[in-house]
CSV table of N, CA and C in Angstrom, one decimal:
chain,number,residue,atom,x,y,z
S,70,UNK,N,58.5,-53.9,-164.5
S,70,UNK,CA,59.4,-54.7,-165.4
S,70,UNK,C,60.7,-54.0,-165.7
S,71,UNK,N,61.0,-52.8,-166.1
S,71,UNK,CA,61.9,-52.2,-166.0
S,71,UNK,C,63.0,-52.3,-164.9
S,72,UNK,N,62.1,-52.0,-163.8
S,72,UNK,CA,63.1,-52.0,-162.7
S,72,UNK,C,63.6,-52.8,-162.4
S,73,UNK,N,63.6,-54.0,-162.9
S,73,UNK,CA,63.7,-55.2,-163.0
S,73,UNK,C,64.9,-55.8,-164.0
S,74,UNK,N,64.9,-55.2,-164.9
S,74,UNK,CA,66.0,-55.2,-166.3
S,74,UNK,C,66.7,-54.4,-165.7
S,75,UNK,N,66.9,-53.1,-165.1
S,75,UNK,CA,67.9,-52.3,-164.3
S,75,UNK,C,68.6,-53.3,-163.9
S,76,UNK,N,67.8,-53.7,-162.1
S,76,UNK,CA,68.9,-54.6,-161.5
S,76,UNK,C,69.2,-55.5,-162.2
S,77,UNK,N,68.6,-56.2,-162.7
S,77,UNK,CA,69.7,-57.5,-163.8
S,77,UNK,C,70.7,-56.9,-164.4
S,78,UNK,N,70.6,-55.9,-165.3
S,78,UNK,CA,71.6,-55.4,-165.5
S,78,UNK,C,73.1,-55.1,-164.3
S,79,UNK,N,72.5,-54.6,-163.6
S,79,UNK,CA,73.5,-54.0,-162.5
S,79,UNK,C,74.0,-55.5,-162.2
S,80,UNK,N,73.4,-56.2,-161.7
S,80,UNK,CA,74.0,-57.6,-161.2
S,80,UNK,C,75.2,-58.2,-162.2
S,81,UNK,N,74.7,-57.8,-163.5
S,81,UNK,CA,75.7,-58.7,-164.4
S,81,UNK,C,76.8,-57.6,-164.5
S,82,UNK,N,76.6,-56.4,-164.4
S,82,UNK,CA,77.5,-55.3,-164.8
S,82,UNK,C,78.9,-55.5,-163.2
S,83,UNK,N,77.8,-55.5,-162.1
S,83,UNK,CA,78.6,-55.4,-160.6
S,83,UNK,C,79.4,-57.3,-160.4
S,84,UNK,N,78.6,-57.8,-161.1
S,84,UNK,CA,79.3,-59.5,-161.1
S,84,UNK,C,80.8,-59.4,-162.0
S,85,UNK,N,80.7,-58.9,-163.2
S,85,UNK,CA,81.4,-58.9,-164.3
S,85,UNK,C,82.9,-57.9,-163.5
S,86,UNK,N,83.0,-57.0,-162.7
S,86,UNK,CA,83.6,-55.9,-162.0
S,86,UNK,C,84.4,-56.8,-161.2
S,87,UNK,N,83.4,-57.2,-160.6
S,87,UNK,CA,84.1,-58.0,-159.3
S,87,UNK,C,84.9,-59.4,-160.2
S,88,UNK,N,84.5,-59.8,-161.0
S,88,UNK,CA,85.5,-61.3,-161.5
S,88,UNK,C,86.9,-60.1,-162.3
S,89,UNK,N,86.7,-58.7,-162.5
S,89,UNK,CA,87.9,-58.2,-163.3
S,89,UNK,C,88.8,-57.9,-162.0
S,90,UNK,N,88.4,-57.4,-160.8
S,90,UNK,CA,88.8,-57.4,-159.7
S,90,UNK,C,89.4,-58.2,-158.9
S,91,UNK,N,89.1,-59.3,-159.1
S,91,UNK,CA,89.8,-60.5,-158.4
S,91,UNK,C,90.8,-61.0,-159.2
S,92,UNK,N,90.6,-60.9,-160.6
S,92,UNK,CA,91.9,-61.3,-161.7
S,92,UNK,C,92.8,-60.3,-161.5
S,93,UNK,N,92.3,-59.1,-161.1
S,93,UNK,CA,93.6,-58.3,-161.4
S,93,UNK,C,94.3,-58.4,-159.9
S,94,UNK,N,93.9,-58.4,-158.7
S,94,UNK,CA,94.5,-58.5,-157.4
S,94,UNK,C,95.2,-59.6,-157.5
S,95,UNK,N,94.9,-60.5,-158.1
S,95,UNK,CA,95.6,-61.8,-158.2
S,95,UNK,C,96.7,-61.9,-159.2
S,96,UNK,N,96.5,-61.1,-159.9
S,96,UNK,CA,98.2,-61.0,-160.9
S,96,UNK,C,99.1,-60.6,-160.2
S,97,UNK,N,100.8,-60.8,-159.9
S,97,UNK,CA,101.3,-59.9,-159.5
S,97,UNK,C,102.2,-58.5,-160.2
S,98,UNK,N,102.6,-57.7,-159.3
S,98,UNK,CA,102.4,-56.3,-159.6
S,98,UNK,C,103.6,-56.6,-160.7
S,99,UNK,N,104.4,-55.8,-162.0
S,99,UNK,CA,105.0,-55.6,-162.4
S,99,UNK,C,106.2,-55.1,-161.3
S,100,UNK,N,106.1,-53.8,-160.8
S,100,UNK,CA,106.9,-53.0,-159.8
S,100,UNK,C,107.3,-53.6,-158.8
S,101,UNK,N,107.2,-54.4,-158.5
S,101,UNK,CA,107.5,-55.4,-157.4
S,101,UNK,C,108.5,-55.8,-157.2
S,102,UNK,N,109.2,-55.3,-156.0
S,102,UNK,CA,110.4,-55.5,-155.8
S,102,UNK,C,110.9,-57.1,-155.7
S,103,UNK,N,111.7,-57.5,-156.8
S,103,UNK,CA,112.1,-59.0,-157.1
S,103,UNK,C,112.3,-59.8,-155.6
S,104,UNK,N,113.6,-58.9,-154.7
S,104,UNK,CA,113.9,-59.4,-153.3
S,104,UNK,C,112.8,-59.9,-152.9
S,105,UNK,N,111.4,-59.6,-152.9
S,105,UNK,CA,110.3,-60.2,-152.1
S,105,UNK,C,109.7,-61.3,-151.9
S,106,UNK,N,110.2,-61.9,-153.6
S,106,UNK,CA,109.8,-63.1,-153.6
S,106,UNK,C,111.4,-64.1,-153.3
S,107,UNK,N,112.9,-63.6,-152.7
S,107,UNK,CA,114.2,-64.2,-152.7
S,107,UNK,C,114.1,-63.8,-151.2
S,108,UNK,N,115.6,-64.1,-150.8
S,108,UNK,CA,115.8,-64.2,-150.0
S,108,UNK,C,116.4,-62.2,-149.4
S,109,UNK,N,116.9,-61.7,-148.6
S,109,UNK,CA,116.7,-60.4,-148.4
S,109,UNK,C,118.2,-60.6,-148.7
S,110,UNK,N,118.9,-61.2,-148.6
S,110,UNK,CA,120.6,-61.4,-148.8
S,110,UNK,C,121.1,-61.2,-150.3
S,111,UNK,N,120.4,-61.2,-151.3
S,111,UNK,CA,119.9,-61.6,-152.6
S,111,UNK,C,120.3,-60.3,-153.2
S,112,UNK,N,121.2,-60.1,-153.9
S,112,UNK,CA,121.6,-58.4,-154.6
S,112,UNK,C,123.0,-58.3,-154.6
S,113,UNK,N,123.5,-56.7,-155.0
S,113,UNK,CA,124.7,-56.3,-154.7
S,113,UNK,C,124.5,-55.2,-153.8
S,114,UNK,N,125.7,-55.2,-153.3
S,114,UNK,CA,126.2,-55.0,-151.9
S,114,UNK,C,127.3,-54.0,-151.8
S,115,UNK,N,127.4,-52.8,-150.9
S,115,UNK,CA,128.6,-52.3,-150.5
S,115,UNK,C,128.9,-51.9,-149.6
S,116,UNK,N,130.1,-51.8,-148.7
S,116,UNK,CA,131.0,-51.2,-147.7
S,116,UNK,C,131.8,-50.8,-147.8
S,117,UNK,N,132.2,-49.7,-146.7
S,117,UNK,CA,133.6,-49.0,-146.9
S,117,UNK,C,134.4,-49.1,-145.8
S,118,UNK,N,135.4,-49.8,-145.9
S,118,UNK,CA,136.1,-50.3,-144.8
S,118,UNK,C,136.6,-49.2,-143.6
S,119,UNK,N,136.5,-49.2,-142.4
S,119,UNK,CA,136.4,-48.1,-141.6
S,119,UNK,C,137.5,-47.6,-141.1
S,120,UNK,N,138.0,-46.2,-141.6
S,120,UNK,CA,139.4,-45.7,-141.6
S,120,UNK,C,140.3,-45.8,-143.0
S,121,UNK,N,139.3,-46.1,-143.5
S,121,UNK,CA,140.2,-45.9,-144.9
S,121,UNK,C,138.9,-46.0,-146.6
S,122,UNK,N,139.6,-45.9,-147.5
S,122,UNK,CA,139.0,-45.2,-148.7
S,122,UNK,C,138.7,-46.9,-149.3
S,123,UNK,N,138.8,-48.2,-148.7
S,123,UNK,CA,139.0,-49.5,-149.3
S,123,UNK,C,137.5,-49.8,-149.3
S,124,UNK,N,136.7,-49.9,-150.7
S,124,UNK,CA,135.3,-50.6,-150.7
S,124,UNK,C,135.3,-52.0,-150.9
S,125,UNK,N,134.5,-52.1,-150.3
S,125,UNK,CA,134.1,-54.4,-150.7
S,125,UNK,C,133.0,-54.4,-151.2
S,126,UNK,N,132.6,-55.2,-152.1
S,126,UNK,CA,132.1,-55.6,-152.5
S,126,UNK,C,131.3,-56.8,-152.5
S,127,UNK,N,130.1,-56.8,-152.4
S,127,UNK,CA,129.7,-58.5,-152.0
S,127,UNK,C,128.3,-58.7,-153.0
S,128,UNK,N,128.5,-59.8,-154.4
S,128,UNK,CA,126.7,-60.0,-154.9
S,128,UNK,C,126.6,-60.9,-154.4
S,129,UNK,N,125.6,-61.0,-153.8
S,129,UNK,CA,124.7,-62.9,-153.6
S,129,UNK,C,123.3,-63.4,-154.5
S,130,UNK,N,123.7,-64.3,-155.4
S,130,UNK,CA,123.2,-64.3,-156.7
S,130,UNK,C,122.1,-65.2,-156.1
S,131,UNK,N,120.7,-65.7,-156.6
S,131,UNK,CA,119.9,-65.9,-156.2
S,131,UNK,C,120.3,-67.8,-156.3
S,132,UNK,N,121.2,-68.2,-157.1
S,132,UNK,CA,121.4,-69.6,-157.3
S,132,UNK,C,122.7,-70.3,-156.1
S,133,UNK,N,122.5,-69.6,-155.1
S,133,UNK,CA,124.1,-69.5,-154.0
S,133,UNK,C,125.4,-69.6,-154.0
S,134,UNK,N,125.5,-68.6,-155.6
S,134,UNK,CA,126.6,-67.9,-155.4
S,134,UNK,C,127.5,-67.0,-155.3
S,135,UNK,N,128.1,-66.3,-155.0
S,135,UNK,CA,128.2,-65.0,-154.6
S,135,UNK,C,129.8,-64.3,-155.3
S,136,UNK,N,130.0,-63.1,-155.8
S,136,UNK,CA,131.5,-62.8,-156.2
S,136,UNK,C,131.6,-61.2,-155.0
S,137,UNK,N,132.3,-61.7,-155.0
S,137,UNK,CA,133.3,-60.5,-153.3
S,137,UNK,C,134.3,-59.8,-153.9
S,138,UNK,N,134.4,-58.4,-153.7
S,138,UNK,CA,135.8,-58.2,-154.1
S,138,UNK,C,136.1,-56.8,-152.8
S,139,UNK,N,136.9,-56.8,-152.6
S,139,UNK,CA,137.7,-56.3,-151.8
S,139,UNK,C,139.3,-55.6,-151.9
S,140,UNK,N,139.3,-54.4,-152.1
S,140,UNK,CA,140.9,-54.2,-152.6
S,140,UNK,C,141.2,-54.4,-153.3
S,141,UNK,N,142.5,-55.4,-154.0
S,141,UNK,CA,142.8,-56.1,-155.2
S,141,UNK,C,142.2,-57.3,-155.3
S,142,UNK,N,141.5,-58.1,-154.1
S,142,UNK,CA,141.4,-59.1,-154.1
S,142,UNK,C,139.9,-59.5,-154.5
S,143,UNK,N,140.0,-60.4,-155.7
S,143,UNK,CA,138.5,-60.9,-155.9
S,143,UNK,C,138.1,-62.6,-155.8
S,144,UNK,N,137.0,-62.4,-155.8
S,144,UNK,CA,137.2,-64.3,-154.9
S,144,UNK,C,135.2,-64.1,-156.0
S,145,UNK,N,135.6,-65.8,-155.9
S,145,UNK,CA,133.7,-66.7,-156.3
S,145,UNK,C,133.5,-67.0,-154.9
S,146,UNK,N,132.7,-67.7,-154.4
S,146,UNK,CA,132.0,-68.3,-153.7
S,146,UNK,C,130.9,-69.0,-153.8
S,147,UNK,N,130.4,-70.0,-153.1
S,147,UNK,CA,129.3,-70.5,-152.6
S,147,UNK,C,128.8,-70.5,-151.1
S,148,UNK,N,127.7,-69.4,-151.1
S,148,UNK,CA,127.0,-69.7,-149.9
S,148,UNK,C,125.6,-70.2,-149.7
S,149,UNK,N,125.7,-70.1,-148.4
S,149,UNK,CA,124.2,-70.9,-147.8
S,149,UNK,C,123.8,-70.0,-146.5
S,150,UNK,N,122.3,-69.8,-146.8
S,150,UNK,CA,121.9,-68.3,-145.7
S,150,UNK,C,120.7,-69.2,-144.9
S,151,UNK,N,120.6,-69.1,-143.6
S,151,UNK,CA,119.4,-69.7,-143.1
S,151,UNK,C,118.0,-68.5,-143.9
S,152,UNK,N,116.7,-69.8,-143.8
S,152,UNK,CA,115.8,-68.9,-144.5
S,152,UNK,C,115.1,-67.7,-143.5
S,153,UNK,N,115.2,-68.3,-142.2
S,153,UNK,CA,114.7,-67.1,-141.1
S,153,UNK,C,115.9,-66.6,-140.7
S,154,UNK,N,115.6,-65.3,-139.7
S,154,UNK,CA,116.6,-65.3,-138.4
S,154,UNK,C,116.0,-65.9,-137.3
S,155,UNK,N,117.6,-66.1,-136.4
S,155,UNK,CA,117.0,-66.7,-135.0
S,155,UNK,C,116.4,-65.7,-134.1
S,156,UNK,N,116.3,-66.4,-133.0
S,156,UNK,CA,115.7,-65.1,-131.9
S,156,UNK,C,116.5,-64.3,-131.8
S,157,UNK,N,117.7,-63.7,-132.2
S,157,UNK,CA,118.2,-62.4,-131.7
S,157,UNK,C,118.0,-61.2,-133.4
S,158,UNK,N,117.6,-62.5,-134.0
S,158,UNK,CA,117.0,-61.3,-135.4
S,158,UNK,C,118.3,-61.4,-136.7
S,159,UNK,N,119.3,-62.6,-136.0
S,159,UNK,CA,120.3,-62.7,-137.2
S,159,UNK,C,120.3,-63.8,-138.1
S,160,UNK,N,120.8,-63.7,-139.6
S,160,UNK,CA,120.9,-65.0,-140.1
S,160,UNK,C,122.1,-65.2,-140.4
S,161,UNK,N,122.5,-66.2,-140.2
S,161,UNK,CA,123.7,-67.4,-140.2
S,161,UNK,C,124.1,-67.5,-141.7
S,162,UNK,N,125.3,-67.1,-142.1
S,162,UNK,CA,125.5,-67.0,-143.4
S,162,UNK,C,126.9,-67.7,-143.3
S,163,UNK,N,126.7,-68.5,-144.5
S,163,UNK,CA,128.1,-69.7,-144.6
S,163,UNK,C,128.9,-69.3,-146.2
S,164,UNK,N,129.8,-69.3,-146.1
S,164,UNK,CA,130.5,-69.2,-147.7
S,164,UNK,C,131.7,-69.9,-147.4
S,165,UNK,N,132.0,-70.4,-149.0
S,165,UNK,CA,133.0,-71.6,-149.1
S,165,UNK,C,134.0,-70.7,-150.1
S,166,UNK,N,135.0,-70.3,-150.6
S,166,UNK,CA,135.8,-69.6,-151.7
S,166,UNK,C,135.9,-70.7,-152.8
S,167,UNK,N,135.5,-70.3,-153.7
S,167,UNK,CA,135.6,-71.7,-155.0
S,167,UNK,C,136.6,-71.0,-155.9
S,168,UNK,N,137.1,-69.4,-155.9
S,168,UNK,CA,137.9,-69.0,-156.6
S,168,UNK,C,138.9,-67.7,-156.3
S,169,UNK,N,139.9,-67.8,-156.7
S,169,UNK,CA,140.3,-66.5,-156.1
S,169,UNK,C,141.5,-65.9,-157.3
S,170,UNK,N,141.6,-64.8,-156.9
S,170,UNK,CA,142.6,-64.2,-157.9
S,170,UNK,C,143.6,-64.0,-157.0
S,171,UNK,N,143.6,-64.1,-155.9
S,171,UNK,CA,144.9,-64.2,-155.2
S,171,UNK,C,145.5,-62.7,-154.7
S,172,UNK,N,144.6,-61.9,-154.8
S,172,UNK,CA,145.1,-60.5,-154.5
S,172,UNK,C,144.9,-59.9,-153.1
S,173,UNK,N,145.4,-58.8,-153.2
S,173,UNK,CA,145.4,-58.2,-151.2
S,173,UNK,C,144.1,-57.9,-151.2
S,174,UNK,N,143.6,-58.0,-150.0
S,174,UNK,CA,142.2,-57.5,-149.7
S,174,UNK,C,142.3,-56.2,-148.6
S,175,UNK,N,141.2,-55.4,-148.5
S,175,UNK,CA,141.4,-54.4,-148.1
S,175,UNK,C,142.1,-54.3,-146.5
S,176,UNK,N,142.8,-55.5,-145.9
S,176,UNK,CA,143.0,-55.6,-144.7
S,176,UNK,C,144.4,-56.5,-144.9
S,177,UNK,N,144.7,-56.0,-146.2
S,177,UNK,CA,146.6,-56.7,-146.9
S,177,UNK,C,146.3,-58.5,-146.6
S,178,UNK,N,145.1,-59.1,-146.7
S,178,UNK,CA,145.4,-60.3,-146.7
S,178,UNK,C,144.9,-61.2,-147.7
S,179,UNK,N,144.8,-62.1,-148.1
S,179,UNK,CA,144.2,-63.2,-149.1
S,179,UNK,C,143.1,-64.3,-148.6
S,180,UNK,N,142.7,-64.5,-149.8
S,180,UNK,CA,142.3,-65.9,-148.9
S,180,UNK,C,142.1,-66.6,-149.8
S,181,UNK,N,142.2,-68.3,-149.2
S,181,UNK,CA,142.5,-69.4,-150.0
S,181,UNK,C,141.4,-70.1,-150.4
S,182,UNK,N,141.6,-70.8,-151.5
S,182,UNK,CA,140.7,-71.2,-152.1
S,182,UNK,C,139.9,-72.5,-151.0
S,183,UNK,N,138.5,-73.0,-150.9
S,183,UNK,CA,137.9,-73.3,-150.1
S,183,UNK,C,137.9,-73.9,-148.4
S,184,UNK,N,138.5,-72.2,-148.3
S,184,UNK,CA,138.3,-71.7,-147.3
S,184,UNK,C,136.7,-71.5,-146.6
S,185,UNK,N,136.1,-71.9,-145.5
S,185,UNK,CA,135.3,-71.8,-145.1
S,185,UNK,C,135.1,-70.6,-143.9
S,186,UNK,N,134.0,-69.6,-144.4
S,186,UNK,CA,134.1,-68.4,-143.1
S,186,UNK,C,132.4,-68.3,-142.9
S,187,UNK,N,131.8,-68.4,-141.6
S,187,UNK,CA,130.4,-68.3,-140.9
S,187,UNK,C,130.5,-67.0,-139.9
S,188,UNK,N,129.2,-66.0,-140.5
S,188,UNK,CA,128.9,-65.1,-140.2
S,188,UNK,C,127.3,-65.0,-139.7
S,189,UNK,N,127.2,-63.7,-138.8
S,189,UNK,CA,126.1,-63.7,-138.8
S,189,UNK,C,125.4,-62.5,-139.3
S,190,UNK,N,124.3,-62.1,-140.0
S,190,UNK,CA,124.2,-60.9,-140.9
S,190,UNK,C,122.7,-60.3,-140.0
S,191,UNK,N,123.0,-59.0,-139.5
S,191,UNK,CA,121.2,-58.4,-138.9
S,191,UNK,C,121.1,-57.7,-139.8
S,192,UNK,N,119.8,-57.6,-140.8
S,192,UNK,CA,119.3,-56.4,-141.2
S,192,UNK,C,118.4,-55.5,-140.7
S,193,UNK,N,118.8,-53.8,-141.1
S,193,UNK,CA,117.7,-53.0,-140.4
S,193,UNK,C,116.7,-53.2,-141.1
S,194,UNK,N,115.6,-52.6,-140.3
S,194,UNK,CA,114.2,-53.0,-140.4
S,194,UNK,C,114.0,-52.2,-142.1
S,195,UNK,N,114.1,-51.6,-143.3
S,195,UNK,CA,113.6,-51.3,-144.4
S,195,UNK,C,114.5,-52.6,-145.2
S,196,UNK,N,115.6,-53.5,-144.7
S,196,UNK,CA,116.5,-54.2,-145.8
S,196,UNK,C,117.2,-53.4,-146.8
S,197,UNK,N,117.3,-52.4,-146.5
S,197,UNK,CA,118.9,-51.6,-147.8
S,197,UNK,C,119.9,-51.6,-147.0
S,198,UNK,N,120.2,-52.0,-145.8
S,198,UNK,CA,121.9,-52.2,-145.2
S,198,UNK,C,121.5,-53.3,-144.2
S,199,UNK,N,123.0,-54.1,-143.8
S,199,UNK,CA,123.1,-55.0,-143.0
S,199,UNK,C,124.4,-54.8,-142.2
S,200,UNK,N,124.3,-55.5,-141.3
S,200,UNK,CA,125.9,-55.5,-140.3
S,200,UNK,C,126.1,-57.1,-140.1
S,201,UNK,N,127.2,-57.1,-140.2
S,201,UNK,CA,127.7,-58.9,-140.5
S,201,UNK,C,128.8,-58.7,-139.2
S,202,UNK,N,128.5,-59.6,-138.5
S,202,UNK,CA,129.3,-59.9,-137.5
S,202,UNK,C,130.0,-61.5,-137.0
S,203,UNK,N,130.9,-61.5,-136.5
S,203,UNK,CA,131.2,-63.1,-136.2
S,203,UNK,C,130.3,-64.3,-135.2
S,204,UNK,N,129.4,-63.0,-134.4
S,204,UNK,CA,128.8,-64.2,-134.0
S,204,UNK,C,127.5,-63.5,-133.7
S,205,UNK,N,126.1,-64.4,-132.9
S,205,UNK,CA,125.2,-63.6,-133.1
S,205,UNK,C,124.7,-63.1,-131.8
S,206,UNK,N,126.0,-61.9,-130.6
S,206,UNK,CA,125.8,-61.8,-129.7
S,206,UNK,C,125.4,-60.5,-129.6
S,207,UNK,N,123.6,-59.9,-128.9
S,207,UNK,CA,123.2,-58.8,-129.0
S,207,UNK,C,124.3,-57.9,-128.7
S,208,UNK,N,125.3,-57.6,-128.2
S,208,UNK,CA,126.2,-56.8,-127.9
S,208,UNK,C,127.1,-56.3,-129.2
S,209,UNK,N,126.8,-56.8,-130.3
S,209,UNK,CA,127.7,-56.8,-131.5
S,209,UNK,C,129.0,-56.1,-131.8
S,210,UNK,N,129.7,-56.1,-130.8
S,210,UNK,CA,131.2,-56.0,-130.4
S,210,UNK,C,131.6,-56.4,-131.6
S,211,UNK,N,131.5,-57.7,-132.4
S,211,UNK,CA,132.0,-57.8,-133.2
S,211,UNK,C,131.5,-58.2,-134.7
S,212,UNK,N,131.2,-57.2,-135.2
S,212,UNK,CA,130.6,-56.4,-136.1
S,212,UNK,C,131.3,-55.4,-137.0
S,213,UNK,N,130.9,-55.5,-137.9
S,213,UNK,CA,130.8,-54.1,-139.0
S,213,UNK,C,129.8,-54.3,-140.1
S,214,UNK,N,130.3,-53.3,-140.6
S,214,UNK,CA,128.9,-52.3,-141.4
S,214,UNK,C,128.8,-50.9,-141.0
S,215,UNK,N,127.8,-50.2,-141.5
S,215,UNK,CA,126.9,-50.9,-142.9
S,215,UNK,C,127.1,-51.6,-143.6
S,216,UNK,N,126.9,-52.3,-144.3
S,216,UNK,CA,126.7,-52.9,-145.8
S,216,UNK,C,125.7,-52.4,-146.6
S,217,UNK,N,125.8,-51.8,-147.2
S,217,UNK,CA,124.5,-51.2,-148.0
S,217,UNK,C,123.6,-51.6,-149.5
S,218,UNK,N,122.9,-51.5,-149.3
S,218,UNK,CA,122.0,-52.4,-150.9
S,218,UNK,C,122.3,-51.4,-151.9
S,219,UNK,N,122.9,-52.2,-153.3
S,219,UNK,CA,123.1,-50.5,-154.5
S,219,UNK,C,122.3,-51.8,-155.4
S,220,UNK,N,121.7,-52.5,-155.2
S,220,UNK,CA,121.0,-53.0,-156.5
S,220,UNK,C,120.2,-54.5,-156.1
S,221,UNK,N,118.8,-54.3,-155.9
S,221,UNK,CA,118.4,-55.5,-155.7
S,221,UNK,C,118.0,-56.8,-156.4
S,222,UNK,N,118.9,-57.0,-157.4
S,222,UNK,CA,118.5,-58.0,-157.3
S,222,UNK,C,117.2,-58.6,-159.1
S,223,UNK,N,117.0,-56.9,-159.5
S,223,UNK,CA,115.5,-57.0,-160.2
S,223,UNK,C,116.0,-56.7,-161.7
S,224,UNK,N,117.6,-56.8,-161.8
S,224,UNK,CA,118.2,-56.9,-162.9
S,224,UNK,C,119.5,-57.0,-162.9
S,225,UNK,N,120.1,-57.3,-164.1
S,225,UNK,CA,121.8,-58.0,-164.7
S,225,UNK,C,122.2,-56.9,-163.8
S,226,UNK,N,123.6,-56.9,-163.6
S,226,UNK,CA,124.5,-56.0,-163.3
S,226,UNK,C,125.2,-56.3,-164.4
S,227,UNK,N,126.4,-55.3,-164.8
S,227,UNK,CA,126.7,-55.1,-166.2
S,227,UNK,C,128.0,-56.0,-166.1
């Protein structure tokens, strides 16, 4: 009889484990990098224009919109990012300018308010930098980057 009250025991003790076990695997983690559940485009962004000390700036806010600045020049936008990449592993990124301050950008030019520019963005395989190019041809001749991740996304920027 004993041995008997043991296992009962154990069964309600090893039942009781396993239902805390399945509630906790099923919560998600606090630490969890926000990007995971957004899109990987999702954050702030930097580069350093090549041959010179000029940084750009690019956030892509999770609601599709994005603020760029570059040089003197700061601009709003609205973009739209495909949710995969295609077969060559790039996604198709579209921005429209909804605002601009009208200033030089790191390449002495401007741009006008809804202006339309399509890129194509490959990320390396961890997602903390990308290369944005004009079009999505393995040879990426026409390309730059890095672009590098300085904040994903898992809080305000100030």
């Amino acid at each position: 009889m004993r041995h008997q009250q043991v296992s009962t025991k154990r069964v309600i003790v090893m039942c009781l484990l396993s239902l805390v076990g399945l509630t906790v695997c099923s919560m998600p983690a606090a630490e969890t990098d926000a990007r995971s559940l957004k899109h990987p485009l999702v954050g702030y962004w930097e580069s350093k224009v090549a041959g010179s000390s000029c940084l750009e700036s690019y956030w892509f806010k999770e609601d599709g919109t994005a603020v760029f600045t570059s040089g003197d020049e700061q601009l709003e936008a609205r973009y739209e990012v495909t949710p995969n990449p295609d077969g060559q592993g790039f996604f198709k990124l579209t921005h429209r300018v909804t605002l601009s301050n009208k200033g030089l950008d790191c390449t002495r030019q401007t741009s006008e308010i809804n202006t339309e520019q399509t890129s194509y963005v490959l990320f390396q395989p961890d997602g903390r930098s990308f290369i944005s190019c004009d079009n999505d041809e393995p040879s990426l001749e026409a390309c730059f980057g890095p672009v590098e991740l300085k904040n994903n996304a898992s809080r305000n920027l100030p």
